[in-house]
Amino acid sequence: MSYIPAADRYDNNRAKYRYTGKSGLQLPALSLGLWHNFGDTTPLETQREIVFSAFDHGITHFDLANNYGPPYGAAEINFGRILREDLAAHRDELILSTKAGWDMWPGPYGQGGGSRKYMLSSLDQSLKRLGVDYVDIFYSHRFDAKTPLEETADALATAVKQGKALYIGVSSYSGAKTREIAALLRDRQVPLLINQPSYNLFNRWIEKDLLDTAEATGTGIIAFTALAQGLLTGKYLNGIPEDARVNRAGGGSLRPEHLSDENLARARALNEIAKRRGQSLAQLALAWALRDPRVTSTLIGASSAAQVAENVAALENLDFSPEELAEIDLHAVEGGVNLWDRPSHDQEV
């Protein structure tokens, strides 16, 4: 049976669409990230169910990168198949984004960074895997201290001028480098649309200057890891389950040191605040990440359609009282969970 999207997916602005910086592009407050659960280790039918649930809830933005998998490239291939077989008629309702910046293929030209050779070759490969002529947003996935930023800006501007991307974004760029590349892109008559940093209750680095920079440059912010790789869900409040990702080979972004006694105690305290708000800890974490109007959207990951629906329910209560925010601040402190610290602070990777 062919997929028919929910007829009420746009009713009452259910996805809480927000303008991206000073642009005319609206994104849903929650966007679906395909970093996890869209590689070849997840059944395609499960992937379909997740995508359909997201679209049925008004989520129109699907966020990819060249190396999402496993294996690298698989997420783009799998989403491209879903797009071709189930969502082709709705392409103009969708925002598709992809990125280039980390290692992708063998040899010196595929190891990541911001060179013109790597960026534009990677984009061409992504378009083929997705089966589309263009993506809506193309990102520089990380700052590259070894490549002149002018070269990276040139490559990004070329992607737009070739019609292969409608908008340009950056990910994990510091405030200073965001200002710099925004100016370089402006010189090339291509505005910087958006920055995608890691941001959550235990990783608040963007509050120092990146939010102010986004406002000054007219750039949107889309946060990733709002749930701190799963730490800000209910999964670890009573210990570490045997089937937790941290215990599996390739657990990757969630590491044992993230599950310190201090972090778990803070998560439990935040969970008590969430209960009083009628929310789960995950819903509180998502709502909190969206509390600043300069944050356009935050990415969610999901392993099931039900998880998408639970996350979307966070949008039912986005308001915080001053007293709630003050209490949250007592527990929302640096937890050592930022795996992207070096590029976001202009250090060589």
mmCIF file of C-alpha atoms in Angstrom:
data_model
loop_
_atom_site.group_PDB
_atom_site.id
_atom_site.type_symbol
_atom_site.label_atom_id
_atom_site.label_comp_id
_atom_site.label_asym_id
_atom_site.label_seq_id
_atom_site.Cartn_x
_atom_site.Cartn_y
_atom_site.Cartn_z
ATOM 1 C CA MET A 1 0.000 0.000 0.000
ATOM 2 C CA SER A 2 1.370 3.388 -0.968
ATOM 3 C CA TYR A 3 1.905 5.976 1.757
ATOM 4 C CA ILE A 4 -0.678 8.750 2.088
ATOM 5 C CA PRO A 5 0.451 11.540 4.455
ATOM 6 C CA ALA A 6 -1.856 12.683 7.243
ATOM 7 C CA ALA A 7 -4.257 15.281 5.903
ATOM 8 C CA ASP A 8 -3.953 17.375 9.080
ATOM 9 C CA ARG A 9 -0.154 17.517 9.175
ATOM 10 C CA TYR A 10 -0.103 21.303 8.817
ATOM 11 C CA ASP A 11 -3.195 22.113 10.871
ATOM 12 C CA ASN A 12 -2.830 24.710 13.634
ATOM 13 C CA ASN A 13 0.897 25.093 12.970
ATOM 14 C CA ARG A 14 1.355 21.852 14.894
ATOM 15 C CA ALA A 15 5.081 21.662 14.117
ATOM 16 C CA LYS A 16 5.616 25.261 15.315
ATOM 17 C CA TYR A 17 7.364 26.546 12.187
ATOM 18 C CA ARG A 18 9.919 29.299 12.784
ATOM 19 C CA TYR A 19 11.768 31.602 10.418
ATOM 20 C CA THR A 20 15.444 30.779 10.020
ATOM 21 C CA GLY A 21 17.399 33.847 11.107
ATOM 22 C CA LYS A 22 16.518 36.765 8.862
ATOM 23 C CA SER A 23 15.698 34.556 5.882
ATOM 24 C CA GLY A 24 12.280 33.746 4.491
ATOM 25 C CA LEU A 25 12.727 30.004 5.101
ATOM 26 C CA GLN A 26 10.640 28.399 7.834
ATOM 27 C CA LEU A 27 11.725 25.204 9.558
ATOM 28 C CA PRO A 28 9.747 23.065 11.981
ATOM 29 C CA ALA A 29 10.775 23.523 15.623
ATOM 30 C CA LEU A 30 11.742 19.847 15.583
ATOM 31 C CA SER A 31 13.630 18.429 12.597
ATOM 32 C CA LEU A 32 14.448 14.762 12.034
ATOM 33 C CA GLY A 33 18.136 13.892 12.098
ATOM 34 C CA LEU A 34 19.264 10.735 10.314
ATOM 35 C CA TRP A 35 22.605 10.356 12.072
ATOM 36 C CA HIS A 36 21.457 7.155 13.783
ATOM 37 C CA ASN A 37 18.987 4.449 12.725
ATOM 38 C CA PHE A 38 19.159 5.090 8.978
ATOM 39 C CA GLY A 39 22.123 2.932 8.099
ATOM 40 C CA ASP A 40 22.021 -0.622 6.806
ATOM 41 C CA THR A 41 21.784 -2.033 10.351
ATOM 42 C CA THR A 42 18.176 -0.770 10.663
ATOM 43 C CA PRO A 43 15.413 -2.443 8.607
ATOM 44 C CA LEU A 44 14.159 -0.216 5.803
ATOM 45 C CA GLU A 45 10.563 -0.642 6.969
ATOM 46 C CA THR A 46 11.505 0.762 10.374
ATOM 47 C CA GLN A 47 13.150 3.702 8.656
ATOM 48 C CA ARG A 48 10.007 4.241 6.597
ATOM 49 C CA GLU A 49 7.820 4.220 9.707
ATOM 50 C CA ILE A 50 10.026 6.842 11.363
ATOM 51 C CA VAL A 51 10.012 9.115 8.311
ATOM 52 C CA PHE A 52 6.261 8.745 7.803
ATOM 53 C CA SER A 53 5.558 9.507 11.456
ATOM 54 C CA ALA A 54 7.708 12.621 11.265
ATOM 55 C CA PHE A 55 6.008 13.912 8.112
ATOM 56 C CA ASP A 56 2.565 13.087 9.493
ATOM 57 C CA HIS A 57 3.407 15.312 12.471
ATOM 58 C CA GLY A 58 4.382 18.218 10.230
ATOM 59 C CA ILE A 59 8.149 17.662 10.352
ATOM 60 C CA THR A 60 9.326 18.732 6.922
ATOM 61 C CA HIS A 61 13.080 18.936 7.486
ATOM 62 C CA PHE A 62 15.251 15.825 7.160
ATOM 63 C CA ASP A 63 18.910 16.262 8.062
ATOM 64 C CA LEU A 64 21.679 14.076 6.617
ATOM 65 C CA ALA A 65 25.430 14.052 6.074
ATOM 66 C CA ASN A 66 27.667 12.274 3.610
ATOM 67 C CA ASN A 67 29.051 9.851 6.215
ATOM 68 C CA TYR A 68 25.858 8.938 8.081
ATOM 69 C CA GLY A 69 25.337 5.197 8.155
ATOM 70 C CA PRO A 70 26.718 2.652 8.753
ATOM 71 C CA PRO A 71 28.340 2.242 6.319
ATOM 72 C CA TYR A 72 29.202 5.750 5.215
ATOM 73 C CA GLY A 73 26.653 6.994 2.692
ATOM 74 C CA ALA A 74 23.984 4.467 3.658
ATOM 75 C CA ALA A 75 21.633 6.990 5.268
ATOM 76 C CA GLU A 76 21.539 9.043 2.073
ATOM 77 C CA ILE A 77 20.955 5.936 -0.034
ATOM 78 C CA ASN A 78 18.180 4.664 2.235
ATOM 79 C CA PHE A 79 16.456 8.018 2.578
ATOM 80 C CA GLY A 80 16.797 8.507 -1.175
ATOM 81 C CA ARG A 81 14.932 5.258 -1.716
ATOM 82 C CA ILE A 82 12.133 6.331 0.655
ATOM 83 C CA LEU A 83 11.968 9.667 -1.122
ATOM 84 C CA ARG A 84 11.797 8.028 -4.543
ATOM 85 C CA GLU A 85 9.295 5.297 -3.638
ATOM 86 C CA ASP A 86 7.051 7.092 -1.125
ATOM 87 C CA LEU A 87 7.595 10.848 -0.995
ATOM 88 C CA ALA A 88 8.444 11.895 -4.552
ATOM 89 C CA ALA A 89 5.138 13.742 -4.940
ATOM 90 C CA HIS A 90 5.960 15.772 -1.816
ATOM 91 C CA ARG A 91 9.519 16.869 -2.647
ATOM 92 C CA ASP A 92 8.565 20.546 -2.619
ATOM 93 C CA GLU A 93 7.124 20.153 0.884
ATOM 94 C CA LEU A 94 10.479 18.911 2.179
ATOM 95 C CA ILE A 95 13.718 20.487 3.289
ATOM 96 C CA LEU A 96 16.643 18.122 2.669
ATOM 97 C CA SER A 97 20.040 18.949 4.072
ATOM 98 C CA THR A 98 23.388 17.231 3.843
ATOM 99 C CA LYS A 99 26.937 17.989 4.931
ATOM 100 C CA ALA A 100 30.577 17.459 4.074
ATOM 101 C CA GLY A 101 33.480 17.880 6.456
ATOM 102 C CA TRP A 102 34.468 14.613 8.089
ATOM 103 C CA ASP A 103 36.283 11.663 6.502
ATOM 104 C CA MET A 104 34.360 9.939 3.749
ATOM 105 C CA TRP A 105 36.476 8.044 1.183
ATOM 106 C CA PRO A 106 40.076 6.800 0.921
ATOM 107 C CA GLY A 107 42.976 8.979 -0.109
ATOM 108 C CA PRO A 108 43.939 12.582 0.577
ATOM 109 C CA TYR A 109 40.864 14.105 -1.109
ATOM 110 C CA GLY A 110 38.272 12.206 0.909
ATOM 111 C CA GLN A 111 39.518 12.685 4.439
ATOM 112 C CA GLY A 112 37.337 15.654 5.233
ATOM 113 C CA GLY A 113 38.026 19.313 5.822
ATOM 114 C CA GLY A 114 36.959 22.284 3.785
ATOM 115 C CA SER A 115 38.859 22.123 0.510
ATOM 116 C CA ARG A 116 37.048 22.930 -2.711
ATOM 117 C CA LYS A 117 37.942 19.500 -4.106
ATOM 118 C CA TYR A 118 36.483 17.622 -1.147
ATOM 119 C CA MET A 119 33.386 19.774 -0.593
ATOM 120 C CA LEU A 120 32.127 19.807 -4.181
ATOM 121 C CA SER A 121 33.023 16.179 -4.903
ATOM 122 C CA SER A 122 31.202 15.139 -1.748
ATOM 123 C CA LEU A 123 28.116 17.138 -2.689
ATOM 124 C CA ASP A 124 27.994 15.482 -6.124
ATOM 125 C CA GLN A 125 28.198 12.061 -4.460
ATOM 126 C CA SER A 126 25.429 12.987 -1.999
ATOM 127 C CA LEU A 127 23.111 14.096 -4.791
ATOM 128 C CA LYS A 128 23.621 10.764 -6.547
ATOM 129 C CA ARG A 129 22.939 8.779 -3.377
ATOM 130 C CA LEU A 130 19.810 10.786 -2.628
ATOM 131 C CA GLY A 131 18.658 10.736 -6.237
ATOM 132 C CA VAL A 132 17.940 14.474 -6.353
ATOM 133 C CA ASP A 133 19.166 17.398 -8.421
ATOM 134 C CA TYR A 134 19.688 19.670 -5.424
ATOM 135 C CA VAL A 135 19.563 19.779 -1.633
ATOM 136 C CA ASP A 136 17.895 22.607 0.203
ATOM 137 C CA ILE A 137 20.778 23.159 2.642
ATOM 138 C CA PHE A 138 24.425 22.196 2.168
ATOM 139 C CA TYR A 139 26.658 22.411 5.234
ATOM 140 C CA SER A 140 30.316 22.717 5.961
ATOM 141 C CA HIS A 141 30.238 20.033 8.668
ATOM 142 C CA ARG A 142 33.146 21.420 10.655
ATOM 143 C CA PHE A 143 35.674 24.225 10.699
ATOM 144 C CA ASP A 144 38.953 23.186 9.065
ATOM 145 C CA ALA A 145 41.968 25.063 10.426
ATOM 146 C CA LYS A 146 44.193 23.681 7.646
ATOM 147 C CA THR A 147 42.163 25.088 4.747
ATOM 148 C CA PRO A 148 41.774 28.827 4.127
ATOM 149 C CA LEU A 149 38.239 29.775 5.050
ATOM 150 C CA GLU A 150 38.041 31.696 1.773
ATOM 151 C CA GLU A 151 38.392 28.404 -0.088
ATOM 152 C CA THR A 152 35.606 26.778 1.893
ATOM 153 C CA ALA A 153 33.371 29.802 1.344
ATOM 154 C CA ASP A 154 34.152 29.677 -2.382
ATOM 155 C CA ALA A 155 33.136 26.019 -2.560
ATOM 156 C CA LEU A 156 29.885 26.648 -0.680
ATOM 157 C CA ALA A 157 29.008 29.617 -2.877
ATOM 158 C CA THR A 158 29.754 27.561 -5.987
ATOM 159 C CA ALA A 159 27.291 24.894 -4.836
ATOM 160 C CA VAL A 160 24.530 27.507 -4.739
ATOM 161 C CA LYS A 161 25.499 29.123 -8.027
ATOM 162 C CA GLN A 162 25.532 25.708 -9.712
ATOM 163 C CA GLY A 163 21.983 25.090 -8.466
ATOM 164 C CA LYS A 164 23.016 22.107 -6.365
ATOM 165 C CA ALA A 165 22.041 23.752 -3.066
ATOM 166 C CA LEU A 166 19.490 26.446 -2.265
ATOM 167 C CA TYR A 167 21.022 27.539 1.043
ATOM 168 C CA ILE A 168 24.314 27.262 2.909
ATOM 169 C CA GLY A 169 24.944 26.247 6.507
ATOM 170 C CA VAL A 170 27.839 25.507 8.818
ATOM 171 C CA SER A 171 28.087 23.110 11.739
ATOM 172 C CA SER A 172 30.140 23.387 14.942
ATOM 173 C CA TYR A 173 31.628 26.754 13.949
ATOM 174 C CA SER A 174 32.552 29.100 16.781
ATOM 175 C CA GLY A 175 31.069 32.564 17.037
ATOM 176 C CA ALA A 176 34.202 34.143 15.575
ATOM 177 C CA LYS A 177 34.412 31.753 12.624
ATOM 178 C CA THR A 178 30.677 32.094 12.008
ATOM 179 C CA ARG A 179 31.105 35.849 11.669
ATOM 180 C CA GLU A 180 34.082 35.330 9.380
ATOM 181 C CA ILE A 181 32.468 32.880 6.989
ATOM 182 C CA ALA A 182 29.211 34.851 6.993
ATOM 183 C CA ALA A 183 31.174 37.874 5.757
ATOM 184 C CA LEU A 184 33.013 35.806 3.143
ATOM 185 C CA LEU A 185 29.760 34.354 1.853
ATOM 186 C CA ARG A 186 28.152 37.792 1.810
ATOM 187 C CA ASP A 187 31.006 38.989 -0.383
ATOM 188 C CA ARG A 188 30.101 36.138 -2.734
ATOM 189 C CA GLN A 189 26.424 37.143 -2.647
ATOM 190 C CA VAL A 190 25.367 33.958 -0.842
ATOM 191 C CA PRO A 191 23.988 34.457 2.678
ATOM 192 C CA LEU A 192 24.794 32.095 5.530
ATOM 193 C CA LEU A 193 21.440 30.580 6.433
ATOM 194 C CA ILE A 194 22.112 28.512 9.542
ATOM 195 C CA ASN A 195 24.618 27.099 12.034
ATOM 196 C CA GLN A 196 24.211 23.613 13.529
ATOM 197 C CA PRO A 197 25.955 23.348 16.918
ATOM 198 C CA SER A 198 25.809 20.775 19.674
ATOM 199 C CA TYR A 199 23.577 22.200 22.414
ATOM 200 C CA ASN A 200 21.813 20.725 25.405
ATOM 201 C CA LEU A 201 21.311 21.089 29.147
ATOM 202 C CA PHE A 202 24.802 19.680 29.790
ATOM 203 C CA ASN A 203 26.530 21.512 26.947
ATOM 204 C CA ARG A 204 25.686 25.226 26.844
ATOM 205 C CA TRP A 205 28.703 26.633 24.998
ATOM 206 C CA ILE A 206 26.653 28.458 22.361
ATOM 207 C CA GLU A 207 25.258 30.811 25.008
ATOM 208 C CA LYS A 208 28.653 32.505 25.399
ATOM 209 C CA ASP A 209 28.653 34.209 22.019
ATOM 210 C CA LEU A 210 27.207 32.051 19.234
ATOM 211 C CA LEU A 211 23.591 33.033 19.853
ATOM 212 C CA ASP A 212 24.554 36.717 19.789
ATOM 213 C CA THR A 213 26.573 36.109 16.629
ATOM 214 C CA ALA A 214 23.610 34.403 14.972
ATOM 215 C CA GLU A 215 21.426 37.387 15.763
ATOM 216 C CA ALA A 216 24.028 39.832 14.452
ATOM 217 C CA THR A 217 24.574 37.923 11.201
ATOM 218 C CA GLY A 218 20.916 37.055 10.635
ATOM 219 C CA THR A 219 21.730 33.358 10.874
ATOM 220 C CA GLY A 220 19.463 30.667 12.286
ATOM 221 C CA ILE A 221 20.521 28.064 14.835
ATOM 222 C CA ILE A 222 19.551 24.393 14.644
ATOM 223 C CA ALA A 223 20.776 22.427 17.645
ATOM 224 C CA PHE A 224 21.883 18.817 17.582
ATOM 225 C CA THR A 225 22.265 16.402 20.515
ATOM 226 C CA ALA A 226 19.521 18.153 22.486
ATOM 227 C CA LEU A 227 19.165 14.902 24.439
ATOM 228 C CA ALA A 228 22.924 14.595 25.072
ATOM 229 C CA GLN A 229 23.266 11.336 23.138
ATOM 230 C CA GLY A 230 20.446 9.815 25.212
ATOM 231 C CA LEU A 231 21.623 10.953 28.626
ATOM 232 C CA LEU A 232 18.647 13.331 28.843
ATOM 233 C CA THR A 233 16.069 10.601 28.349
ATOM 234 C CA GLY A 234 14.601 8.319 30.960
ATOM 235 C CA LYS A 235 16.762 5.412 29.821
ATOM 236 C CA TYR A 236 19.586 5.920 32.331
ATOM 237 C CA LEU A 237 17.771 7.332 35.364
ATOM 238 C CA ASN A 238 17.845 3.984 37.167
ATOM 239 C CA GLY A 239 21.163 2.682 35.884
ATOM 240 C CA ILE A 240 22.559 1.544 32.549
ATOM 241 C CA PRO A 241 20.413 -1.058 30.744
ATOM 242 C CA GLU A 242 22.208 -4.052 29.264
ATOM 243 C CA ASP A 243 20.940 -3.214 25.782
ATOM 244 C CA ALA A 244 22.016 0.436 25.975
ATOM 245 C CA ARG A 245 23.936 1.803 22.993
ATOM 246 C CA VAL A 246 26.920 2.525 25.239
ATOM 247 C CA ASN A 247 27.300 -1.239 25.771
ATOM 248 C CA ARG A 248 27.170 -2.091 22.074
ATOM 249 C CA ALA A 249 30.049 -2.178 19.617
ATOM 250 C CA GLY A 250 30.175 1.137 17.826
ATOM 251 C CA GLY A 251 28.166 2.837 20.564
ATOM 252 C CA GLY A 252 30.046 5.880 19.442
ATOM 253 C CA SER A 253 28.719 9.211 20.608
ATOM 254 C CA LEU A 254 27.544 8.041 24.041
ATOM 255 C CA ARG A 255 30.530 7.117 26.143
ATOM 256 C CA PRO A 256 30.782 5.545 29.604
ATOM 257 C CA GLU A 257 32.278 8.728 31.068
ATOM 258 C CA HIS A 258 29.150 10.641 30.053
ATOM 259 C CA LEU A 259 27.175 8.451 32.454
ATOM 260 C CA SER A 260 29.030 9.742 35.500
ATOM 261 C CA ASP A 261 27.341 9.790 38.887
ATOM 262 C CA GLU A 262 27.250 13.591 38.716
ATOM 263 C CA ASN A 263 25.544 13.669 35.318
ATOM 264 C CA LEU A 264 23.026 11.009 36.308
ATOM 265 C CA ALA A 265 22.194 12.854 39.544
ATOM 266 C CA ARG A 266 21.579 16.052 37.576
ATOM 267 C CA ALA A 267 19.439 14.181 35.076
ATOM 268 C CA ARG A 268 17.315 12.788 37.916
ATOM 269 C CA ALA A 269 16.851 16.279 39.372
ATOM 270 C CA LEU A 270 15.815 17.612 35.954
ATOM 271 C CA ASN A 271 13.418 14.696 35.615
ATOM 272 C CA GLU A 272 11.628 15.828 38.766
ATOM 273 C CA ILE A 273 11.139 19.276 37.225
ATOM 274 C CA ALA A 274 9.847 17.634 34.041
ATOM 275 C CA LYS A 275 7.300 15.630 36.029
ATOM 276 C CA ARG A 276 5.900 18.799 37.580
ATOM 277 C CA ARG A 277 5.500 20.213 34.058
ATOM 278 C CA GLY A 278 3.699 17.094 32.883
ATOM 279 C CA GLN A 279 6.588 16.167 30.596
ATOM 280 C CA SER A 280 9.163 13.424 30.239
ATOM 281 C CA LEU A 281 12.806 14.351 30.728
ATOM 282 C CA ALA A 282 13.322 14.197 26.951
ATOM 283 C CA GLN A 283 10.403 16.536 26.340
ATOM 284 C CA LEU A 284 11.749 18.984 28.916
ATOM 285 C CA ALA A 285 15.187 18.891 27.285
ATOM 286 C CA LEU A 286 13.755 19.588 23.826
ATOM 287 C CA ALA A 287 11.499 22.388 25.050
ATOM 288 C CA TRP A 288 14.381 23.963 26.968
ATOM 289 C CA ALA A 289 16.640 23.929 23.878
ATOM 290 C CA LEU A 290 13.914 25.820 22.003
ATOM 291 C CA ARG A 291 13.279 28.435 24.708
ATOM 292 C CA ASP A 292 15.479 31.061 23.012
ATOM 293 C CA PRO A 293 13.815 32.506 19.879
ATOM 294 C CA ARG A 294 17.196 32.590 18.152
ATOM 295 C CA VAL A 295 17.096 28.783 18.043
ATOM 296 C CA THR A 296 15.101 27.976 14.930
ATOM 297 C CA SER A 297 14.900 24.219 15.389
ATOM 298 C CA THR A 298 16.419 21.303 17.226
ATOM 299 C CA LEU A 299 17.152 17.928 15.717
ATOM 300 C CA ILE A 300 15.622 14.763 17.084
ATOM 301 C CA GLY A 301 16.732 11.225 16.462
ATOM 302 C CA ALA A 302 14.317 8.336 16.693
ATOM 303 C CA SER A 303 14.407 4.565 16.647
ATOM 304 C CA SER A 304 10.644 4.176 16.191
ATOM 305 C CA ALA A 305 7.548 6.028 15.043
ATOM 306 C CA ALA A 306 6.332 6.130 18.654
ATOM 307 C CA GLN A 307 9.484 7.935 19.702
ATOM 308 C CA VAL A 308 8.848 10.612 17.077
ATOM 309 C CA ALA A 309 5.356 11.164 18.480
ATOM 310 C CA GLU A 310 6.691 11.390 22.042
ATOM 311 C CA ASN A 311 9.258 13.995 21.020
ATOM 312 C CA VAL A 312 6.705 16.047 19.097
ATOM 313 C CA ALA A 313 4.582 16.190 22.253
ATOM 314 C CA ALA A 314 7.286 18.426 23.739
ATOM 315 C CA LEU A 315 5.892 21.221 21.566
ATOM 316 C CA GLU A 316 2.696 21.241 23.618
ATOM 317 C CA ASN A 317 4.489 23.022 26.473
ATOM 318 C CA LEU A 318 7.324 25.318 25.415
ATOM 319 C CA ASP A 319 6.786 27.970 28.083
ATOM 320 C CA PHE A 320 8.975 28.222 31.189
ATOM 321 C CA SER A 321 8.447 30.422 34.195
ATOM 322 C CA PRO A 322 11.435 32.395 35.547
ATOM 323 C CA GLU A 323 11.348 30.148 38.616
ATOM 324 C CA GLU A 324 11.525 26.998 36.487
ATOM 325 C CA LEU A 325 14.468 28.333 34.487
ATOM 326 C CA ALA A 326 16.295 29.298 37.675
ATOM 327 C CA GLU A 327 15.782 25.815 39.106
ATOM 328 C CA ILE A 328 16.883 24.186 35.855
ATOM 329 C CA ASP A 329 20.047 26.287 35.873
ATOM 330 C CA LEU A 330 21.073 24.658 39.155
ATOM 331 C CA HIS A 331 21.406 21.330 37.349
ATOM 332 C CA ALA A 332 22.056 22.346 33.719
ATOM 333 C CA VAL A 333 25.834 22.574 33.947
ATOM 334 C CA GLU A 334 28.759 21.412 31.839
ATOM 335 C CA GLY A 335 28.786 17.618 31.732
ATOM 336 C CA GLY A 336 31.720 16.863 29.428
ATOM 337 C CA VAL A 337 29.460 15.593 26.643
ATOM 338 C CA ASN A 338 30.607 17.827 23.767
ATOM 339 C CA LEU A 339 32.469 15.546 21.360
ATOM 340 C CA TRP A 340 32.775 18.434 18.883
ATOM 341 C CA ASP A 341 34.640 20.775 21.197
ATOM 342 C CA ARG A 342 37.740 21.218 19.047
ATOM 343 C CA PRO A 343 36.181 22.413 15.765
ATOM 344 C CA SER A 344 33.726 24.604 17.672
ATOM 345 C CA HIS A 345 36.672 26.326 19.307
ATOM 346 C CA ASP A 346 38.764 26.673 16.154
ATOM 347 C CA GLN A 347 41.243 23.922 16.981
ATOM 348 C CA GLU A 348 42.634 21.453 14.489
ATOM 349 C CA VAL A 349 40.862 18.111 14.410
#
